[in-house]
């Protein structure tokens, strides 16, 4: 039975790696009998500056996420919205990996089944050659109000899924069977008190303003930031 009830989801992130990067925006739509019945669109404060590259790609700025939800609050709101639904997404394992990382950090279960429109398109469609969401939307004339914004990409993915399952569901039903999402990761522990002290001392010594949310800083992030600052500015030296 091809799912007609599901939650379609898309995330925007600061980068490509769940262990090093963070969620910026979550867009999701609740689908019942193939129709949108509810939507969710939330901005997330990642606790770090957004690179110019990401801002140019998404249009999301530091000012926009300043009052956004914390990563923990955003995860819990997203998990509540999804409930027990099957997920649908384009390269869904990528989005899921970021949510799973936050779930592990929060010490809560987050096991899901999903249908991946990227895998379905690769299996069923000869054209276009590239199967990115952008290329498929252009090829199928699926409109997106804005590219690389979570809610609009989620709604476009819903339209793509509906096209795929209606067109290829009878000939390739197996690609629309929900599969378990598997992503293994370890919990990110908060930065230690001594790490924060050393970072603040280094920043003060070199007169650097650190634009980070200290409460969200993890131990690995603190280590990478310390190494970056020392490499760029040097260590603290005593008179």
Short mmCIF file of C-alpha atoms in Angstrom, two decimals:
data_model
loop_
_atom_site.label_atom_id
_atom_site.label_comp_id
_atom_site.label_asym_id
_atom_site.label_seq_id
_atom_site.Cartn_x
_atom_site.Cartn_y
_atom_site.Cartn_z
CA UNK A 1 0.00 0.00 0.00
CA UNK A 2 1.56 3.29 -1.11
CA UNK A 3 1.35 5.82 1.76
CA UNK A 4 -1.09 8.70 1.34
CA UNK A 5 -0.83 9.81 4.98
CA UNK A 6 2.61 11.09 5.97
CA UNK A 7 4.70 14.08 7.03
CA UNK A 8 6.90 15.60 4.34
CA UNK A 9 9.92 17.41 5.72
CA UNK A 10 12.88 19.53 4.67
CA UNK A 11 15.66 21.17 6.67
CA UNK A 12 18.12 23.96 6.02
CA UNK A 13 21.46 23.65 7.83
CA UNK A 14 24.70 25.54 8.44
CA UNK A 15 26.61 22.82 6.58
CA UNK A 16 26.66 19.18 5.54
CA UNK A 17 27.81 17.34 8.67
CA UNK A 18 25.42 16.56 11.57
CA UNK A 19 28.26 16.31 14.08
CA UNK A 20 29.79 19.67 13.17
CA UNK A 21 26.90 21.69 11.73
CA UNK A 22 23.45 22.71 12.93
CA UNK A 23 19.85 23.04 11.80
CA UNK A 24 18.76 26.53 10.69
CA UNK A 25 15.18 25.91 9.62
CA UNK A 26 12.60 23.13 9.67
CA UNK A 27 9.71 22.99 7.22
CA UNK A 28 7.13 20.22 7.37
CA UNK A 29 3.64 19.50 6.10
CA UNK A 30 1.12 17.01 7.43
CA UNK A 31 -0.49 15.06 4.58
CA UNK A 32 -3.76 13.16 4.86
CA UNK A 33 -5.19 11.27 1.89
CA UNK A 34 -2.69 13.04 -0.35
CA UNK A 35 -3.71 16.56 0.75
CA UNK A 36 -1.94 19.12 2.95
CA UNK A 37 -3.80 19.49 6.25
CA UNK A 38 -1.23 21.34 8.38
CA UNK A 39 2.20 22.95 8.04
CA UNK A 40 5.06 23.91 10.32
CA UNK A 41 7.91 26.33 9.58
CA UNK A 42 10.39 27.25 12.30
CA UNK A 43 13.70 29.07 12.40
CA UNK A 44 16.42 27.72 14.69
CA UNK A 45 19.18 29.66 16.42
CA UNK A 46 22.25 27.50 15.70
CA UNK A 47 24.40 29.22 18.31
CA UNK A 48 26.98 30.33 15.77
CA UNK A 49 27.38 32.76 12.90
CA UNK A 50 25.92 31.75 9.56
CA UNK A 51 28.47 31.80 6.76
CA UNK A 52 28.00 34.12 3.81
CA UNK A 53 27.77 31.08 1.54
CA UNK A 54 24.79 29.67 3.44
CA UNK A 55 23.09 33.07 3.61
CA UNK A 56 23.48 33.48 -0.15
CA UNK A 57 22.06 29.98 -0.71
CA UNK A 58 19.09 30.17 1.68
CA UNK A 59 18.52 33.85 2.34
CA UNK A 60 18.66 33.09 6.07
CA UNK A 61 20.65 35.66 8.06
CA UNK A 62 22.01 35.88 11.60
CA UNK A 63 19.37 38.50 12.38
CA UNK A 64 16.56 36.18 11.25
CA UNK A 65 17.58 33.34 13.59
CA UNK A 66 18.46 35.58 16.53
CA UNK A 67 15.07 34.96 18.13
CA UNK A 68 14.74 31.44 16.72
CA UNK A 69 14.15 28.33 18.80
CA UNK A 70 17.04 26.53 20.43
CA UNK A 71 18.10 23.29 18.70
CA UNK A 72 16.54 21.28 21.53
CA UNK A 73 13.22 23.15 21.42
CA UNK A 74 13.12 22.93 17.62
CA UNK A 75 13.69 19.18 17.72
CA UNK A 76 10.93 18.56 20.26
CA UNK A 77 8.47 20.71 18.32
CA UNK A 78 9.36 18.85 15.12
CA UNK A 79 9.05 15.43 16.74
CA UNK A 80 5.65 16.40 18.18
CA UNK A 81 4.46 17.58 14.75
CA UNK A 82 5.59 14.36 13.06
CA UNK A 83 4.11 12.08 15.71
CA UNK A 84 3.94 8.50 14.46
CA UNK A 85 3.86 9.47 10.78
CA UNK A 86 5.90 7.99 7.99
CA UNK A 87 8.32 10.59 6.62
CA UNK A 88 8.71 11.67 3.01
CA UNK A 89 11.72 13.68 1.92
CA UNK A 90 14.21 14.25 -0.86
CA UNK A 91 17.40 12.48 0.22
CA UNK A 92 15.58 12.04 3.51
CA UNK A 93 18.50 10.37 5.30
CA UNK A 94 20.38 13.68 5.15
CA UNK A 95 17.62 15.58 6.97
CA UNK A 96 17.01 12.67 9.32
CA UNK A 97 20.68 12.53 10.33
CA UNK A 98 20.49 16.05 11.77
CA UNK A 99 17.27 15.28 13.65
CA UNK A 100 18.69 11.99 14.90
CA UNK A 101 21.83 13.74 16.16
CA UNK A 102 19.68 16.12 18.18
CA UNK A 103 17.57 13.21 19.46
CA UNK A 104 20.72 11.46 20.68
CA UNK A 105 21.85 14.69 22.33
CA UNK A 106 18.46 14.89 24.07
CA UNK A 107 18.59 11.20 25.03
CA UNK A 108 15.22 10.47 23.41
CA UNK A 109 14.26 7.83 20.80
CA UNK A 110 13.62 8.94 17.23
CA UNK A 111 13.21 5.93 14.97
CA UNK A 112 11.35 6.52 11.70
CA UNK A 113 10.33 4.92 8.43
CA UNK A 114 10.43 6.97 5.25
CA UNK A 115 9.98 7.13 1.50
CA UNK A 116 12.81 8.90 -0.31
CA UNK A 117 11.77 10.83 -3.42
CA UNK A 118 15.40 11.01 -4.57
CA UNK A 119 15.69 7.21 -4.61
CA UNK A 120 12.28 6.90 -6.26
CA UNK A 121 13.19 9.40 -8.99
CA UNK A 122 16.50 7.66 -9.66
CA UNK A 123 14.73 4.31 -9.95
CA UNK A 124 11.80 5.45 -12.09
CA UNK A 125 12.81 8.46 -14.18
CA UNK A 126 15.31 8.56 -17.04
CA UNK A 127 15.16 12.36 -17.21
CA UNK A 128 16.32 14.78 -16.07
CA UNK A 129 19.84 13.42 -15.72
CA UNK A 130 20.35 15.18 -12.38
CA UNK A 131 17.76 14.24 -9.78
CA UNK A 132 18.19 17.15 -7.37
CA UNK A 133 14.95 18.68 -6.10
CA UNK A 134 15.70 21.81 -8.11
CA UNK A 135 16.21 19.90 -11.37
CA UNK A 136 13.14 17.72 -10.87
CA UNK A 137 10.94 20.71 -10.03
CA UNK A 138 12.14 22.51 -13.16
CA UNK A 139 11.56 19.40 -15.29
CA UNK A 140 8.06 18.75 -13.92
CA UNK A 141 7.03 22.42 -13.64
CA UNK A 142 6.60 22.18 -9.88
CA UNK A 143 6.60 25.72 -8.52
CA UNK A 144 8.55 26.74 -5.44
CA UNK A 145 7.86 30.18 -4.02
CA UNK A 146 11.46 30.29 -2.78
CA UNK A 147 14.31 27.83 -3.30
CA UNK A 148 16.30 26.50 -0.37
CA UNK A 149 13.72 27.54 2.21
CA UNK A 150 12.47 24.61 4.20
CA UNK A 151 8.69 24.88 3.97
CA UNK A 152 8.66 25.59 0.23
CA UNK A 153 11.03 22.71 -0.47
CA UNK A 154 8.90 20.44 1.73
CA UNK A 155 5.73 21.35 -0.19
CA UNK A 156 7.54 20.85 -3.50
CA UNK A 157 8.70 17.44 -2.30
CA UNK A 158 5.08 16.56 -1.51
CA UNK A 159 4.06 17.45 -5.07
CA UNK A 160 7.00 15.45 -6.43
CA UNK A 161 6.02 12.43 -4.33
CA UNK A 162 2.43 12.62 -5.54
CA UNK A 163 3.60 12.73 -9.16
CA UNK A 164 6.00 9.83 -8.70
CA UNK A 165 3.59 7.49 -6.95
CA UNK A 166 0.73 8.23 -9.34
CA UNK A 167 2.96 7.77 -12.39
CA UNK A 168 5.13 4.85 -11.29
CA UNK A 169 3.30 3.33 -8.33
CA UNK A 170 1.84 0.43 -10.29
CA UNK A 171 5.05 -0.50 -12.12
CA UNK A 172 7.50 0.15 -9.26
CA UNK A 173 5.52 -0.21 -6.02
CA UNK A 174 8.57 -1.35 -4.07
CA UNK A 175 10.25 2.08 -4.21
CA UNK A 176 7.29 3.60 -2.35
CA UNK A 177 7.40 1.11 0.49
CA UNK A 178 8.55 2.93 3.66
CA UNK A 179 12.00 1.84 4.81
CA UNK A 180 13.66 2.14 8.21
CA UNK A 181 15.95 5.15 8.50
CA UNK A 182 19.26 4.18 10.05
CA UNK A 183 21.83 6.70 11.22
CA UNK A 184 24.21 5.90 14.07
CA UNK A 185 25.86 8.67 16.03
CA UNK A 186 27.13 9.55 19.49
CA UNK A 187 25.85 12.16 21.90
CA UNK A 188 27.48 15.58 21.72
CA UNK A 189 28.52 16.60 25.22
CA UNK A 190 28.48 20.23 26.40
CA UNK A 191 31.73 22.17 26.47
CA UNK A 192 33.53 21.97 29.81
CA UNK A 193 33.92 24.93 32.14
CA UNK A 194 37.69 25.00 31.55
CA UNK A 195 37.19 25.01 27.76
CA UNK A 196 34.92 28.04 28.04
CA UNK A 197 37.42 29.82 30.30
CA UNK A 198 40.28 29.19 27.87
CA UNK A 199 38.21 30.35 24.91
CA UNK A 200 37.19 33.56 26.66
CA UNK A 201 40.78 34.24 27.75
CA UNK A 202 42.04 33.71 24.19
CA UNK A 203 39.31 35.92 22.75
CA UNK A 204 39.97 38.68 25.28
CA UNK A 205 43.72 38.52 24.69
CA UNK A 206 43.34 38.94 20.92
CA UNK A 207 40.36 41.31 21.28
CA UNK A 208 38.07 38.93 19.35
CA UNK A 209 34.30 39.07 19.74
CA UNK A 210 32.98 35.51 19.80
CA UNK A 211 29.46 35.36 18.38
CA UNK A 212 28.40 32.06 19.95
CA UNK A 213 25.74 30.86 22.37
CA UNK A 214 27.82 29.50 25.23
CA UNK A 215 25.01 27.31 26.57
CA UNK A 216 24.82 25.46 23.23
CA UNK A 217 28.57 25.02 22.73
CA UNK A 218 29.64 21.38 22.59
CA UNK A 219 32.98 19.96 23.66
CA UNK A 220 34.02 19.16 20.09
CA UNK A 221 32.93 22.61 18.84
CA UNK A 222 34.94 24.27 21.59
CA UNK A 223 38.04 22.25 20.65
CA UNK A 224 37.70 23.11 16.96
CA UNK A 225 37.14 26.79 17.72
CA UNK A 226 40.17 26.90 20.03
CA UNK A 227 42.36 25.29 17.35
CA UNK A 228 41.04 27.71 14.72
CA UNK A 229 41.71 30.79 16.86
CA UNK A 230 45.21 29.65 17.81
CA UNK A 231 46.01 28.89 14.17
CA UNK A 232 44.72 32.28 13.05
CA UNK A 233 45.84 34.55 15.89
CA UNK A 234 48.33 32.61 17.99
CA UNK A 235 48.34 31.61 21.64
CA UNK A 236 48.16 33.86 24.67
CA UNK A 237 51.68 34.91 25.67
CA UNK A 238 52.68 36.26 29.05
CA UNK A 239 54.74 39.43 29.43
#
